[in-house]
PDB file of C-alpha atoms in Angstrom:
ATOM      1  CA  ALA A1320       5.971 -24.470 -28.336  1.00  0.00           C
ATOM      2  CA  LEU A1321       5.033 -24.783 -32.018  1.00  0.00           C
ATOM      3  CA  LEU A1322       7.137 -21.659 -32.914  1.00  0.00           C
ATOM      4  CA  LEU A1323      10.078 -23.014 -31.039  1.00  0.00           C
ATOM      5  CA  THR A1324      10.138 -26.406 -32.653  1.00  0.00           C
ATOM      6  CA  ASP A1325      12.255 -27.139 -35.648  1.00  0.00           C
ATOM      7  CA  GLY A1326      10.328 -29.825 -37.570  1.00  0.00           C
ATOM      8  CA  ASN A1327      13.552 -30.790 -39.448  1.00  0.00           C
ATOM      9  CA  GLU A1328      15.523 -31.476 -36.258  1.00  0.00           C
ATOM     10  CA  ASN A1329      12.707 -33.161 -34.317  1.00  0.00           C
ATOM     11  CA  PRO A1330       9.852 -34.356 -36.526  1.00  0.00           C
ATOM     12  CA  ASP A1331       8.400 -36.532 -33.763  1.00  0.00           C
ATOM     13  CA  LEU A1332       7.976 -33.622 -31.524  1.00  0.00           C
ATOM     14  CA  LEU A1333       6.385 -31.518 -34.204  1.00  0.00           C
ATOM     15  CA  ALA A1334       3.911 -34.271 -35.008  1.00  0.00           C
ATOM     16  CA  ASP A1335       3.100 -34.569 -31.295  1.00  0.00           C
ATOM     17  CA  LEU A1336       2.491 -30.849 -31.125  1.00  0.00           C
ATOM     18  CA  HIS A1337       0.144 -30.988 -34.167  1.00  0.00           C
ATOM     19  CA  LEU A1338      -1.697 -33.869 -32.626  1.00  0.00           C
ATOM     20  CA  ASN A1339      -2.066 -32.107 -29.303  1.00  0.00           C
ATOM     21  CA  LEU A1340      -3.294 -28.894 -30.988  1.00  0.00           C
ATOM     22  CA  ALA A1341      -5.737 -30.851 -33.051  1.00  0.00           C
ATOM     23  CA  ASN A1342      -7.150 -32.498 -29.879  1.00  0.00           C
ATOM     24  CA  VAL A1343      -7.430 -29.216 -28.018  1.00  0.00           C
ATOM     25  CA  TYR A1344      -9.338 -27.682 -30.952  1.00  0.00           C
ATOM     26  CA  PHE A1345     -11.519 -30.811 -31.220  1.00  0.00           C
ATOM     27  CA  HIS A1346     -12.451 -30.784 -27.506  1.00  0.00           C
ATOM     28  CA  ALA A1347     -12.968 -27.035 -27.669  1.00  0.00           C
ATOM     29  CA  GLY A1348     -15.656 -27.513 -30.235  1.00  0.00           C
ATOM     30  CA  LYS A1349     -13.597 -26.140 -33.134  1.00  0.00           C
ATOM     31  CA  PRO A1350     -13.568 -29.082 -35.590  1.00  0.00           C
ATOM     32  CA  ALA A1351     -12.469 -27.007 -38.623  1.00  0.00           C
ATOM     33  CA  ASN A1352      -9.309 -25.899 -36.711  1.00  0.00           C
ATOM     34  CA  ALA A1353      -8.821 -29.489 -35.418  1.00  0.00           C
ATOM     35  CA  ILE A1354      -8.886 -30.784 -38.969  1.00  0.00           C
ATOM     36  CA  GLN A1355      -5.961 -28.439 -40.064  1.00  0.00           C
ATOM     37  CA  TYR A1356      -3.718 -29.976 -37.332  1.00  0.00           C
ATOM     38  CA  TYR A1357      -4.973 -33.537 -37.836  1.00  0.00           C
ATOM     39  CA  LEU A1358      -4.005 -33.132 -41.509  1.00  0.00           C
ATOM     40  CA  LYS A1359      -0.579 -31.869 -40.481  1.00  0.00           C
ATOM     41  CA  ARG A1360      -0.187 -34.836 -38.133  1.00  0.00           C
ATOM     42  CA  SER A1361      -1.300 -37.198 -40.827  1.00  0.00           C
ATOM     43  CA  LYS A1362       1.069 -35.790 -43.433  1.00  0.00           C
ATOM     44  CA  SER A1363       3.920 -35.986 -41.055  1.00  0.00           C
ATOM     45  CA  ASN A1364       4.180 -39.732 -41.603  1.00  0.00           C
ATOM     46  CA  GLN A1365       5.370 -40.117 -38.006  1.00  0.00           C
ATOM     47  CA  GLY A1366       4.200 -43.288 -36.356  1.00  0.00           C
ATOM     48  CA  PHE A1367       2.057 -43.541 -33.133  1.00  0.00           C
ATOM     49  CA  SER A1368       3.288 -44.946 -29.811  1.00  0.00           C
ATOM     50  CA  SER A1369       0.581 -47.530 -29.958  1.00  0.00           C
ATOM     51  CA  ASP A1370      -2.272 -48.848 -32.158  1.00  0.00           C
ATOM     52  CA  HIS A1371      -4.645 -47.550 -29.506  1.00  0.00           C
ATOM     53  CA  GLN A1372      -3.300 -43.954 -29.979  1.00  0.00           C
ATOM     54  CA  SER A1373      -3.647 -44.355 -33.802  1.00  0.00           C
ATOM     55  CA  LEU A1374      -7.204 -45.541 -33.364  1.00  0.00           C
ATOM     56  CA  ILE A1375      -8.112 -42.500 -31.142  1.00  0.00           C
ATOM     57  CA  PHE A1376      -6.488 -40.241 -33.735  1.00  0.00           C
ATOM     58  CA  ARG A1377      -8.422 -41.639 -36.708  1.00  0.00           C
ATOM     59  CA  PHE A1378     -11.739 -41.542 -34.717  1.00  0.00           C
ATOM     60  CA  LEU A1379     -11.338 -37.936 -33.674  1.00  0.00           C
ATOM     61  CA  PHE A1380     -10.323 -37.041 -37.122  1.00  0.00           C
ATOM     62  CA  ALA A1381     -13.392 -38.688 -38.415  1.00  0.00           C
ATOM     63  CA  ARG A1382     -15.618 -36.928 -35.889  1.00  0.00           C
ATOM     64  CA  SER A1383     -14.150 -33.607 -36.802  1.00  0.00           C
ATOM     65  CA  PHE A1384     -14.974 -34.154 -40.504  1.00  0.00           C
ATOM     66  CA  LEU A1385     -18.433 -35.268 -39.547  1.00  0.00           C
ATOM     67  CA  HIS A1386     -18.989 -32.101 -37.528  1.00  0.00           C
ATOM     68  CA  VAL A1387     -18.057 -29.836 -40.527  1.00  0.00           C
ATOM     69  CA  GLY A1388     -20.141 -31.901 -42.879  1.00  0.00           C
ATOM     70  CA  ASP A1389     -17.375 -33.579 -44.929  1.00  0.00           C
ATOM     71  CA  TYR A1390     -18.941 -36.934 -44.757  1.00  0.00           C
ATOM     72  CA  LYS A1391     -16.773 -38.580 -47.379  1.00  0.00           C
ATOM     73  CA  GLN A1392     -13.678 -37.819 -45.274  1.00  0.00           C
ATOM     74  CA  ALA A1393     -15.405 -38.788 -42.108  1.00  0.00           C
ATOM     75  CA  ILE A1394     -16.230 -42.193 -43.647  1.00  0.00           C
ATOM     76  CA  LYS A1395     -12.722 -42.704 -44.889  1.00  0.00           C
ATOM     77  CA  GLN A1396     -11.110 -41.834 -41.465  1.00  0.00           C
ATOM     78  CA  ALA A1397     -13.676 -44.093 -39.599  1.00  0.00           C
ATOM     79  CA  GLN A1398     -12.954 -46.974 -41.923  1.00  0.00           C
ATOM     80  CA  MET A1399      -9.292 -46.535 -41.143  1.00  0.00           C
ATOM     81  CA  ALA A1400     -10.097 -46.569 -37.441  1.00  0.00           C
ATOM     82  CA  LEU A1401     -12.324 -49.693 -38.007  1.00  0.00           C
ATOM     83  CA  GLY A1402      -9.453 -51.519 -39.557  1.00  0.00           C
ATOM     84  CA  ILE A1403      -7.215 -50.722 -36.589  1.00  0.00           C
ATOM     85  CA  SER A1404      -9.930 -51.557 -34.097  1.00  0.00           C
ATOM     86  CA  LYS A1405     -10.372 -55.034 -35.590  1.00  0.00           C
ATOM     87  CA  LYS A1406      -6.691 -55.613 -35.359  1.00  0.00           C
ATOM     88  CA  ILE A1407      -6.602 -54.835 -31.710  1.00  0.00           C
ATOM     89  CA  GLU A1408     -10.069 -55.855 -30.814  1.00  0.00           C
ATOM     90  CA  PRO A1409      -9.209 -58.244 -27.966  1.00  0.00           C
ATOM     91  CA  LYS A1410      -7.586 -55.317 -26.149  1.00  0.00           C
ATOM     92  CA  LEU A1411     -10.681 -53.128 -26.497  1.00  0.00           C
ATOM     93  CA  THR A1412     -12.995 -54.883 -24.075  1.00  0.00           C
ATOM     94  CA  GLY A1413     -15.319 -52.211 -22.642  1.00  0.00           C
ATOM     95  CA  ALA A1414     -13.718 -49.405 -24.812  1.00  0.00           C
ATOM     96  CA  SER A1415     -16.036 -46.828 -26.198  1.00  0.00           C
ATOM     97  CA  ILE A1416     -14.195 -47.020 -29.549  1.00  0.00           C
ATOM     98  CA  ASN A1417     -14.653 -50.513 -30.809  1.00  0.00           C
ATOM     99  CA  PRO A1418     -15.672 -52.106 -34.069  1.00  0.00           C
ATOM    100  CA  GLU A1419     -19.354 -52.011 -33.243  1.00  0.00           C
ATOM    101  CA  SER A1420     -19.322 -48.300 -32.370  1.00  0.00           C
ATOM    102  CA  LEU A1421     -17.257 -47.506 -35.557  1.00  0.00           C
ATOM    103  CA  GLU A1422     -19.650 -49.459 -37.739  1.00  0.00           C
ATOM    104  CA  LEU A1423     -22.555 -47.481 -36.259  1.00  0.00           C
ATOM    105  CA  PHE A1424     -20.617 -44.279 -36.812  1.00  0.00           C
ATOM    106  CA  ILE A1425     -19.945 -45.222 -40.507  1.00  0.00           C
ATOM    107  CA  GLY A1426     -23.550 -46.142 -40.981  1.00  0.00           C
ATOM    108  CA  ALA A1427     -24.739 -42.808 -39.462  1.00  0.00           C
ATOM    109  CA  ALA A1428     -22.408 -40.894 -41.655  1.00  0.00           C
ATOM    110  CA  TYR A1429     -23.633 -42.671 -44.782  1.00  0.00           C
ATOM    111  CA  PHE A1430     -27.126 -41.852 -43.659  1.00  0.00           C
ATOM    112  CA  MET A1431     -26.259 -38.139 -43.048  1.00  0.00           C
ATOM    113  CA  SER A1432     -24.707 -37.981 -46.568  1.00  0.00           C
ATOM    114  CA  SER A1433     -27.965 -39.468 -48.033  1.00  0.00           C
ATOM    115  CA  GLN A1434     -26.179 -42.703 -49.059  1.00  0.00           C
ATOM    116  CA  TYR A1435     -28.977 -44.843 -47.634  1.00  0.00           C
ATOM    117  CA  SER A1436     -28.009 -48.105 -49.365  1.00  0.00           C
ATOM    118  CA  ASN A1437     -24.599 -47.945 -47.820  1.00  0.00           C
ATOM    119  CA  ALA A1438     -26.066 -46.839 -44.500  1.00  0.00           C
ATOM    120  CA  LEU A1439     -28.335 -49.889 -44.517  1.00  0.00           C
ATOM    121  CA  THR A1440     -25.520 -52.265 -45.191  1.00  0.00           C
ATOM    122  CA  MET A1441     -23.394 -50.976 -42.231  1.00  0.00           C
ATOM    123  CA  LEU A1442     -26.362 -50.557 -39.943  1.00  0.00           C
ATOM    124  CA  ARG A1443     -27.873 -53.913 -40.520  1.00  0.00           C
ATOM    125  CA  LYS A1444     -24.570 -55.627 -39.722  1.00  0.00           C
ATOM    126  CA  ASN A1445     -24.421 -53.464 -36.576  1.00  0.00           C
ATOM    127  CA  LEU A1446     -27.947 -54.264 -35.632  1.00  0.00           C
ATOM    128  CA  ASN A1447     -27.437 -57.940 -35.981  1.00  0.00           C
ATOM    129  CA  GLN A1448     -24.457 -57.882 -33.710  1.00  0.00           C
ATOM    130  CA  LEU A1449     -26.362 -55.875 -31.077  1.00  0.00           C
ATOM    131  CA  LEU A1450     -29.371 -58.234 -31.235  1.00  0.00           C
ATOM    132  CA  ASN A1451     -27.239 -61.311 -31.010  1.00  0.00           C
ATOM    133  CA  LYS A1452     -25.501 -59.917 -27.896  1.00  0.00           C
ATOM    134  CA  LYS A1453     -29.015 -58.948 -26.483  1.00  0.00           C
ATOM    135  CA  ARG A1454     -28.072 -55.348 -26.270  1.00  0.00           C
ATOM    136  CA  TRP A1455     -31.571 -54.137 -26.862  1.00  0.00           C
ATOM    137  CA  HIS A1456     -31.153 -50.600 -25.468  1.00  0.00           C
ATOM    138  CA  GLN A1457     -28.348 -49.949 -28.048  1.00  0.00           C
ATOM    139  CA  ALA A1458     -30.325 -51.620 -30.831  1.00  0.00           C
ATOM    140  CA  ILE A1459     -33.308 -49.327 -30.642  1.00  0.00           C
ATOM    141  CA  PRO A1460     -31.742 -46.149 -32.097  1.00  0.00           C
ATOM    142  CA  VAL A1461     -30.057 -48.222 -34.830  1.00  0.00           C
ATOM    143  CA  MET A1462     -33.513 -49.684 -35.733  1.00  0.00           C
ATOM    144  CA  ARG A1463     -34.744 -46.038 -36.111  1.00  0.00           C
ATOM    145  CA  ILE A1464     -31.969 -45.070 -38.433  1.00  0.00           C
ATOM    146  CA  VAL A1465     -32.582 -48.318 -40.453  1.00  0.00           C
ATOM    147  CA  ALA A1466     -36.321 -47.430 -40.700  1.00  0.00           C
ATOM    148  CA  LEU A1467     -35.593 -43.850 -41.777  1.00  0.00           C
ATOM    149  CA  SER A1468     -33.063 -45.130 -44.341  1.00  0.00           C
ATOM    150  CA  HIS A1469     -35.751 -47.379 -45.826  1.00  0.00           C
ATOM    151  CA  LEU A1470     -38.314 -44.527 -45.737  1.00  0.00           C
ATOM    152  CA  PHE A1471     -35.953 -42.000 -47.521  1.00  0.00           C
ATOM    153  CA  ARG A1472     -35.193 -44.556 -50.217  1.00  0.00           C
ATOM    154  CA  GLY A1473     -39.013 -44.739 -50.806  1.00  0.00           C
ATOM    155  CA  ASP A1474     -39.262 -48.336 -49.411  1.00  0.00           C
ATOM    156  CA  LEU A1475     -42.253 -47.808 -47.170  1.00  0.00           C
ATOM    157  CA  ASP A1476     -42.949 -51.608 -46.665  1.00  0.00           C
ATOM    158  CA  ALA A1477     -39.420 -52.011 -45.255  1.00  0.00           C
ATOM    159  CA  ALA A1478     -39.604 -48.996 -43.137  1.00  0.00           C
TER     160      ALA A1478
END
């Protein structure tokens, strides 16, 4: 389908094909290949049919970058997804991609890139939200990452 599509005649179709190929590669466990097509989709400047589709695109793009160890791009894409999720938050009730999960993702990406101060900023915010909502089972892993961030910064008392 990609070979038969003229991007000049139908840029929307080409953008959709790039997105579909990226998603196939992502779900097949080939994040480097997924990134190539997510980049093509991003550079197409074609819109998305909904904010929710844009949110999923940015989140999978971020996860692909995280899997290949490009934490800077993973954080950038996740921050873009976070902005979208905050815009449509009332529609995300029960969704797995929501502001809280994205803040946790960004905090974890900062942690993985050894940016412990930034990780602590994001993770503390996330932890407070979880504790305020009495979601203890979700707060425990965040507490562990917070403690490790303090430990790796050399702040043993806070850890």
